[in-house]
mmCIF file of C-alpha atoms in Angstrom:
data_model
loop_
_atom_site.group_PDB
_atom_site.id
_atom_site.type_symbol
_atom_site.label_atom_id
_atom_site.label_comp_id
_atom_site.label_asym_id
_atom_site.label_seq_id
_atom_site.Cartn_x
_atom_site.Cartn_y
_atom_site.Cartn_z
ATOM 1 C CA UNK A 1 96.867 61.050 74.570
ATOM 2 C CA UNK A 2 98.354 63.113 77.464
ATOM 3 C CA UNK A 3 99.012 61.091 80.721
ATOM 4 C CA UNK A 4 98.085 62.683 84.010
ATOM 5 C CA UNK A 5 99.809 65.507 85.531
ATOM 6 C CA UNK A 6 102.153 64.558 88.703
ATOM 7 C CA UNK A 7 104.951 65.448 89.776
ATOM 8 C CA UNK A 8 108.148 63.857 88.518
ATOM 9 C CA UNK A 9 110.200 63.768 91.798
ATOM 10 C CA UNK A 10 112.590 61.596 89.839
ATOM 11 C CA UNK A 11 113.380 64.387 87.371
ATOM 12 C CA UNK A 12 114.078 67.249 89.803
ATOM 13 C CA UNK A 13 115.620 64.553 92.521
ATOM 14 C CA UNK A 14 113.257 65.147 95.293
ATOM 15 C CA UNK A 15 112.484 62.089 97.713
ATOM 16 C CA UNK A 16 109.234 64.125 98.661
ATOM 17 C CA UNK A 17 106.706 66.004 97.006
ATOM 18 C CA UNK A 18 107.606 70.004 97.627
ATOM 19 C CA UNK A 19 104.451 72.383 98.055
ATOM 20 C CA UNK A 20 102.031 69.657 99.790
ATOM 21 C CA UNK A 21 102.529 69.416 103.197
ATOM 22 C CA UNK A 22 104.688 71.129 105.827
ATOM 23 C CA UNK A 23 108.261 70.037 105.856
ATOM 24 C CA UNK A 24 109.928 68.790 108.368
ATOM 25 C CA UNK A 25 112.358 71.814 108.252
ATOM 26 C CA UNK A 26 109.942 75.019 108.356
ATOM 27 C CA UNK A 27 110.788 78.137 106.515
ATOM 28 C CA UNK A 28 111.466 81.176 108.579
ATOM 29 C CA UNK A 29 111.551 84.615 107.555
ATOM 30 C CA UNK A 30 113.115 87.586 110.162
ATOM 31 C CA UNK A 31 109.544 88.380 111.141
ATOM 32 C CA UNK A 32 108.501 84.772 111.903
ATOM 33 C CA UNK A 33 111.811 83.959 113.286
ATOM 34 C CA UNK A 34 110.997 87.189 115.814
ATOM 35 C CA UNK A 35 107.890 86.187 116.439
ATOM 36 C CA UNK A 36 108.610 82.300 117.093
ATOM 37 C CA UNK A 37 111.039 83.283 119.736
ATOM 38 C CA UNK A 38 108.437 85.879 121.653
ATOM 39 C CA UNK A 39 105.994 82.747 121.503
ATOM 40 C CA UNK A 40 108.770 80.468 123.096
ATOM 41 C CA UNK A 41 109.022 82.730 126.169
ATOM 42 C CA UNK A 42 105.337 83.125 126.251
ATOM 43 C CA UNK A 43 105.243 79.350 126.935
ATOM 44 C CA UNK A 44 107.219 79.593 130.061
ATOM 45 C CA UNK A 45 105.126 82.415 131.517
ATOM 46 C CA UNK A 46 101.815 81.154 130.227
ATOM 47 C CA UNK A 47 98.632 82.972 129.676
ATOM 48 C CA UNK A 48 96.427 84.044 126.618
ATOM 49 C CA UNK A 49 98.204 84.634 123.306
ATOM 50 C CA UNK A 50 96.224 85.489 119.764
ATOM 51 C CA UNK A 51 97.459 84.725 116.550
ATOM 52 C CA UNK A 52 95.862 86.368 113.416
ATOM 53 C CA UNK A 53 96.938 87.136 109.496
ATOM 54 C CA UNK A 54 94.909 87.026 106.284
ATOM 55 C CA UNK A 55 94.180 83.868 104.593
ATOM 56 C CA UNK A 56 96.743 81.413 103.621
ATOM 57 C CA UNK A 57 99.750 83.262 105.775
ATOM 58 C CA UNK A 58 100.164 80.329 108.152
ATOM 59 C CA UNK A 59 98.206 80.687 111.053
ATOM 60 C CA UNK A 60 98.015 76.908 112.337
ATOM 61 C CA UNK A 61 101.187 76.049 110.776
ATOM 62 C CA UNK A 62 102.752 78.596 113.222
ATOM 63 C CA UNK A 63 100.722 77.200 115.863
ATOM 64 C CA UNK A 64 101.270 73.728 114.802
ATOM 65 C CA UNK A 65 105.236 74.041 114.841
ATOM 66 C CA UNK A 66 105.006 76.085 118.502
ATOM 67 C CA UNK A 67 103.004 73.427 120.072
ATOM 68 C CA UNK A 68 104.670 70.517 118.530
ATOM 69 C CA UNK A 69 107.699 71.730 119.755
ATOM 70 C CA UNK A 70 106.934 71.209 123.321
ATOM 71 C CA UNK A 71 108.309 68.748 125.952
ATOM 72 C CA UNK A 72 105.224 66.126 126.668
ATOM 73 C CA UNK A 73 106.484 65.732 129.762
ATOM 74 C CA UNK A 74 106.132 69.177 130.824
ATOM 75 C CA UNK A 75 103.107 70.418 128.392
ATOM 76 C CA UNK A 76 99.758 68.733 127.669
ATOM 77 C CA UNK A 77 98.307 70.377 123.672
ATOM 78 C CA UNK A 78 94.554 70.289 123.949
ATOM 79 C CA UNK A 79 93.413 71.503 120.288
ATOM 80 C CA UNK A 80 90.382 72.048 119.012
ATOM 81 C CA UNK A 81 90.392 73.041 115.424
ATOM 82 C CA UNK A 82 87.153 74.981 114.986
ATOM 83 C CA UNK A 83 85.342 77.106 116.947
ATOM 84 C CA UNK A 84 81.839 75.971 116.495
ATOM 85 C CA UNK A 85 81.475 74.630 119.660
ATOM 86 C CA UNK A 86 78.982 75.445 122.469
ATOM 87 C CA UNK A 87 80.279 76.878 125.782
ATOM 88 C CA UNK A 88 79.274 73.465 126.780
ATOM 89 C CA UNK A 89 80.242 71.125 124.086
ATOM 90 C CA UNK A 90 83.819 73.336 124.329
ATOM 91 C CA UNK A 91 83.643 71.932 127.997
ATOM 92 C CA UNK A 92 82.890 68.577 127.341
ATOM 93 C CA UNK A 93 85.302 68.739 124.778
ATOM 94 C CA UNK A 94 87.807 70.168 127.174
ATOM 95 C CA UNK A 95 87.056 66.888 129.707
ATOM 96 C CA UNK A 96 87.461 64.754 127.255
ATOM 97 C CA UNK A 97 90.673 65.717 126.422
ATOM 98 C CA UNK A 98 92.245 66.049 130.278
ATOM 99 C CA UNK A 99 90.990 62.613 131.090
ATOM 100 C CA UNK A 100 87.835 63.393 133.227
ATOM 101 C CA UNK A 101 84.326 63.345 132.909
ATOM 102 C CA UNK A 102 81.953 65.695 132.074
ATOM 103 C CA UNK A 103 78.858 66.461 134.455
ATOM 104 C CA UNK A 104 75.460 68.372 133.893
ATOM 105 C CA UNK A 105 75.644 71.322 135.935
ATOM 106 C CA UNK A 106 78.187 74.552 134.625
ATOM 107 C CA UNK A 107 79.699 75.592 137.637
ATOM 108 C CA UNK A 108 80.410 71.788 138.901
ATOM 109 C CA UNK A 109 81.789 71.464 135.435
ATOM 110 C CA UNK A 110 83.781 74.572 135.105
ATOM 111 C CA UNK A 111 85.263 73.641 138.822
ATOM 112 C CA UNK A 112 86.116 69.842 137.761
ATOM 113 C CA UNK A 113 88.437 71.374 135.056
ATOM 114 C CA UNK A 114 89.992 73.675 136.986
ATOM 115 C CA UNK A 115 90.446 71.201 139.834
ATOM 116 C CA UNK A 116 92.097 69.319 136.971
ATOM 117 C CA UNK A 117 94.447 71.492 135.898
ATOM 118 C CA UNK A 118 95.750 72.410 139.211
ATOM 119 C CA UNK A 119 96.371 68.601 139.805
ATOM 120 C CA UNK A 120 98.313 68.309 135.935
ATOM 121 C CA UNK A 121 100.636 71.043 137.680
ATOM 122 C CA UNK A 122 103.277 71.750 136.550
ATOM 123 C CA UNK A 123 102.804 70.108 133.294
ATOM 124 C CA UNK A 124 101.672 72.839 131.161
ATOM 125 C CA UNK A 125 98.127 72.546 130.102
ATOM 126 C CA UNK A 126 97.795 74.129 126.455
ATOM 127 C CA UNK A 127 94.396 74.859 124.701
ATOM 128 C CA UNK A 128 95.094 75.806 121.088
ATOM 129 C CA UNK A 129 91.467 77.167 119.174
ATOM 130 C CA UNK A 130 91.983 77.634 115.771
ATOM 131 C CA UNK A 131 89.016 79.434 113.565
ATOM 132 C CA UNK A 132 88.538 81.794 116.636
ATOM 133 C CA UNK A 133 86.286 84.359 115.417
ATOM 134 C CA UNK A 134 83.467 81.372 114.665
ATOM 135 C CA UNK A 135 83.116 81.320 118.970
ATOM 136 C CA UNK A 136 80.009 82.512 120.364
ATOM 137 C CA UNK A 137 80.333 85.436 123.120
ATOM 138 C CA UNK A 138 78.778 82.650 125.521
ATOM 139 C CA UNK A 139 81.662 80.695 124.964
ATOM 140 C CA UNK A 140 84.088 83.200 125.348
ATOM 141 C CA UNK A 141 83.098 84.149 128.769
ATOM 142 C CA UNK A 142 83.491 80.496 129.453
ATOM 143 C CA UNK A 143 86.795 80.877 128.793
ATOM 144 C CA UNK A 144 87.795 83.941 130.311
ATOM 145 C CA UNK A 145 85.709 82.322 133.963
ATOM 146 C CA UNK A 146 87.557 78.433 132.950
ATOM 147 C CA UNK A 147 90.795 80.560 133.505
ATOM 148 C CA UNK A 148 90.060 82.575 136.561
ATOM 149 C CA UNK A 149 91.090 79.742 138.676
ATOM 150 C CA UNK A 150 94.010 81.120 140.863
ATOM 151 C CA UNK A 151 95.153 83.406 137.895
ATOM 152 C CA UNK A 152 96.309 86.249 140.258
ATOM 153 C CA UNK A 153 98.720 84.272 141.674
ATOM 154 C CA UNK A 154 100.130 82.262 138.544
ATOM 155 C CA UNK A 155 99.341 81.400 135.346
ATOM 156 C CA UNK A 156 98.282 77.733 135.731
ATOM 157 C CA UNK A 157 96.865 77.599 131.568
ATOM 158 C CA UNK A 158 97.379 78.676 128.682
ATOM 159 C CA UNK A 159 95.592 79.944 125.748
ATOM 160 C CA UNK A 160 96.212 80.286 122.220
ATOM 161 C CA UNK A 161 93.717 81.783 120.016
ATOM 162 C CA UNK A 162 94.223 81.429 116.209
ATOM 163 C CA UNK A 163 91.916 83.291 113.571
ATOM 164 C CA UNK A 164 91.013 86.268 111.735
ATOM 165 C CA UNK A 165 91.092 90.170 112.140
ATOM 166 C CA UNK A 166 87.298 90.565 112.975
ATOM 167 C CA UNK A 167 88.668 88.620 116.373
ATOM 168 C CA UNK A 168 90.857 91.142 117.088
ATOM 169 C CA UNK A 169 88.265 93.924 116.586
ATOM 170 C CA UNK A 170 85.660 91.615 118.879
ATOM 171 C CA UNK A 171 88.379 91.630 121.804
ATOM 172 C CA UNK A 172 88.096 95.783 121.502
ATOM 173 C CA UNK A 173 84.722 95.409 122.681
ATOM 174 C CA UNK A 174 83.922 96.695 126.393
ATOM 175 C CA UNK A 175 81.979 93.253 127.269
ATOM 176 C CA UNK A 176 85.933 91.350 126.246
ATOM 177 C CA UNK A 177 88.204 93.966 127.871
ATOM 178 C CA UNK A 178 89.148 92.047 130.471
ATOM 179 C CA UNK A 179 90.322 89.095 128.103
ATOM 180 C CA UNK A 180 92.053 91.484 126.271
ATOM 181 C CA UNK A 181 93.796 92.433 129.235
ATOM 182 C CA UNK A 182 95.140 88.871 129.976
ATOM 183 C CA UNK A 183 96.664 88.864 126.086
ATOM 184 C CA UNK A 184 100.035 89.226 126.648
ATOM 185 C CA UNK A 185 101.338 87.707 123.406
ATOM 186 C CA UNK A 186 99.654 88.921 119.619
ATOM 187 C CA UNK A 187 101.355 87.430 116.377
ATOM 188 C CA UNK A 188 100.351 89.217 113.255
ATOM 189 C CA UNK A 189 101.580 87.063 110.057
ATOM 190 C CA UNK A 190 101.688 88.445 106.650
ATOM 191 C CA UNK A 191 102.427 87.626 103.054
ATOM 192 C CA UNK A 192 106.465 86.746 102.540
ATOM 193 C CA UNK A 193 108.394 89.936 100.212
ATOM 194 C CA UNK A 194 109.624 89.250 96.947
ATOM 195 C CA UNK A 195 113.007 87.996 98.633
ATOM 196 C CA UNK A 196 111.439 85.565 101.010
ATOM 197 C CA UNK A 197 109.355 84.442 98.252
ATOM 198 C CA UNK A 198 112.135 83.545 96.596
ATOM 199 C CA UNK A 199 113.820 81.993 99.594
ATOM 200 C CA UNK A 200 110.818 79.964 100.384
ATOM 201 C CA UNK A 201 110.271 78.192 96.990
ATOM 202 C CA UNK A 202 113.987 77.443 97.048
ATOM 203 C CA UNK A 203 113.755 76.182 100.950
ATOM 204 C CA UNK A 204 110.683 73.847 99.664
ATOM 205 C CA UNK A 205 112.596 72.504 97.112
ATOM 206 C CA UNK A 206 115.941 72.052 99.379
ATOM 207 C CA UNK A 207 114.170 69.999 101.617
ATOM 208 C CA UNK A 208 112.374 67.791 99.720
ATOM 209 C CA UNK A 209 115.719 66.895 98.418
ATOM 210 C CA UNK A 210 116.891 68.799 95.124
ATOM 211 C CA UNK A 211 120.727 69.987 95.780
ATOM 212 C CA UNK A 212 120.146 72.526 92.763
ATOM 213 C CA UNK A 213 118.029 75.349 91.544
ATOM 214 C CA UNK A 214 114.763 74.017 90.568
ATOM 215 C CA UNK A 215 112.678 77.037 90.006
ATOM 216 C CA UNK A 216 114.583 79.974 87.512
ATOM 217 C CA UNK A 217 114.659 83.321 88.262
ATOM 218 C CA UNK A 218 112.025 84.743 86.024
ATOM 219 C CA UNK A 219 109.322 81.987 86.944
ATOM 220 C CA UNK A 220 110.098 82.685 90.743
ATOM 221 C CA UNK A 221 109.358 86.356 90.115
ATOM 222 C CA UNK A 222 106.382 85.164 88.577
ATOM 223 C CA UNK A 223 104.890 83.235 91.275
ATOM 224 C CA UNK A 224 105.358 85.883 93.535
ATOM 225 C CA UNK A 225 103.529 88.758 91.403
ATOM 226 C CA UNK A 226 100.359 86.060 91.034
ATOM 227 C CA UNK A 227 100.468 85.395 94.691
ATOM 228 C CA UNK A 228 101.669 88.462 96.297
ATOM 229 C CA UNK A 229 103.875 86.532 98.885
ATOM 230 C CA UNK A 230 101.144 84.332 100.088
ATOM 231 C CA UNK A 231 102.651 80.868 101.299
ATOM 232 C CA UNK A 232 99.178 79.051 100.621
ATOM 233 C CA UNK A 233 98.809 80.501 96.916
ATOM 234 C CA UNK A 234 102.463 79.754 96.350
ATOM 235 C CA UNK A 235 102.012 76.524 97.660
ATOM 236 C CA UNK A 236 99.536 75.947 94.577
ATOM 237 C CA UNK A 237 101.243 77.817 91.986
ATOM 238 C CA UNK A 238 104.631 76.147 92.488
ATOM 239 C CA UNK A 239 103.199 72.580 92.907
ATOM 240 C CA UNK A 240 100.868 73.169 89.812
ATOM 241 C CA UNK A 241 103.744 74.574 87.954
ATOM 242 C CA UNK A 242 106.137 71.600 88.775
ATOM 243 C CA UNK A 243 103.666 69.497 87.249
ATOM 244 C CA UNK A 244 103.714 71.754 83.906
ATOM 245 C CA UNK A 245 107.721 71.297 84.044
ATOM 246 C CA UNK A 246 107.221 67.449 84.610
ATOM 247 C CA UNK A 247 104.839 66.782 81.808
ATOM 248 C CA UNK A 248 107.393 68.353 79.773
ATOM 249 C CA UNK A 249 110.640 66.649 81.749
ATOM 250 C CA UNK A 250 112.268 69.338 82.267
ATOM 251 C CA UNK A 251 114.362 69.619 85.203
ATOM 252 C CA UNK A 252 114.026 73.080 85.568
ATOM 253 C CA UNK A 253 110.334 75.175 86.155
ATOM 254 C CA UNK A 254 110.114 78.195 83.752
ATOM 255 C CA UNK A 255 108.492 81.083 83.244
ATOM 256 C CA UNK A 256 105.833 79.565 80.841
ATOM 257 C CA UNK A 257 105.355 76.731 83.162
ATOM 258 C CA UNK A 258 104.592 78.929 85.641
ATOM 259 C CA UNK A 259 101.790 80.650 83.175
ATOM 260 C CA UNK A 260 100.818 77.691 82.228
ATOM 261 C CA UNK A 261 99.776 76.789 85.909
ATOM 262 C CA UNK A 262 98.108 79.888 86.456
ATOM 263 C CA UNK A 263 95.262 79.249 84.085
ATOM 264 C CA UNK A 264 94.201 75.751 86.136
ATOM 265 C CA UNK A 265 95.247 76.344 89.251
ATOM 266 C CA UNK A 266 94.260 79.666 90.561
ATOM 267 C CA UNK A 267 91.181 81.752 90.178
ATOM 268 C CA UNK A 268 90.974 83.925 87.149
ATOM 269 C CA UNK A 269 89.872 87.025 89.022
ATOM 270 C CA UNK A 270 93.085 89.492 89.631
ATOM 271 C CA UNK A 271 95.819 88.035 91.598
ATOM 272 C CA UNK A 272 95.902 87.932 95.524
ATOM 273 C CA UNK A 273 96.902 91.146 97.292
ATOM 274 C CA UNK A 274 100.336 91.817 97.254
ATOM 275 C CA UNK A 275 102.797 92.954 99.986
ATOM 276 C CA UNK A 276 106.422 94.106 99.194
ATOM 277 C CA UNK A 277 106.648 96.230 101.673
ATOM 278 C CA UNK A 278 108.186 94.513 104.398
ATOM 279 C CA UNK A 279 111.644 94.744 105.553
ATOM 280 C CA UNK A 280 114.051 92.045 105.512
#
């Protein structure tokens, strides 16, 4: 009888599990690396900043890394991880999370947190919405009024938006123009070329402790024409495909491994769109 599927960190000398959670080192291709660096400055200046890409391209794990990075003494994180909300459960939600609470009436609401945030000066108040294209135009407004509160004269909030293209084509609406306006930062992420493909599996693998090459040359290329570059998929593949290379104990993941992992891991439809056009 077979025994179940892990991963054999032992075997490939990993002290943690590649593939399954971010690591504490993030990967960083030129275009993330660029785009990282615009976000940092946006910090300091504040405002409303959108960040969108196709499934599985790291989205909140950009977000994640930008917001975790900031000083608590000089930023507060406010997130709220889906957009489902009401305008008013999204200011109830916003109360709760600055300490004060909420009260019946809009306006008297809407001024409270305002009122707030110019007391939390300068700290840094940051609301993070991930899943933004799931808000309601009534909560969106909400927003846009939320931040009005001496916004001429500096930016006392900021705003990150996280989610799909459909957002992006809702902000080209006339009723959103003046949100769109106040954007002053948009991150685009795509799926990684063949060569950061490559780099990332070997960056997963680095980290989680292996000092030599875990994944050969023909199953990397692999993995990359199955996934076309997308960190999520290859997230699956590899992890799925260490397993294969485990069951077997062998120290180092092959191409047939990496077939192998295919059939159980990944849907059997064609493989996920691929990108190998971007520069490096």
């Amino acid at each position: 009888m077979k025994r179940d599927i892990s991963v054999r960190n032992d075997l490939f000398g990993f002290h943690t599990t590649p593939f399954t959670r971010a690591p504490a080192e993030p990967f960083s291709d030129q275009r993330r690396a660029r785009y990282r660096c615009k976000a940092d400055a946006f910090m300091h200046r504040r405002g409303f900043a959108f960040v969108t890409g196709g499934p599985g391209c790291g989205k909140t794990l950009f977000v994640n890394e930008l917001c975790s990075s900031q000083n608590s003494r000089t930023a507060t994180v406010m997130y709220i991880p889906f957009a489902m909300f009401g305008d008013t459960d999204m200011r109830r939600e916003i109360c709760r999370q600055i300490g004060i609470e909420p009260v019946y009436r809009m306006g008297a609401m809407i001024r409270n947190i305002q009122e707030r945030i110019g007391e939390m000066q300068p700290v840094n108040p940051i609301l993070v919405i991930d899943e933004v294209q799931l808000i309601g135009q009534e909560t969106l407004d909400m927003l846009r009024i939320l931040t009005n509160f001496k916004f001429e004269s500096a930016n006392l909030f900021t705003v990150i938006m996280a989610g799909d293209e459909s957002f992006q084509h809702r902000l080209q609406l006339r009723i959103n123009e003046p949100l769109r306006q106040r954007v002053t930062l948009f991150v685009t992420l795509g799926a990684l070329c063949r060569k950061d493909a490559a780099a990332y599996i070997h960056h997963q693998t680095r980290v989680a402790g292996a000092h030599q090459q875990i994944f050969d040359e023909q199953a990397t290329t692999l993995i990359f024409d199955i996934t076309g570059g997308i960190p999520r998929l290859i997230n699956n593949l590899a992890g799925a495909a260490l397993e294969e290379a485990s069951l077997e104990e062998k120290p180092v993941v092959e191409l047939r491994h990496v077939e192998q992992a295919g059939t159980t891991c990944l849907p059997p439809s064609k493989g996920a769109p691929r990108d190998d056009t971007q520069t490096v």
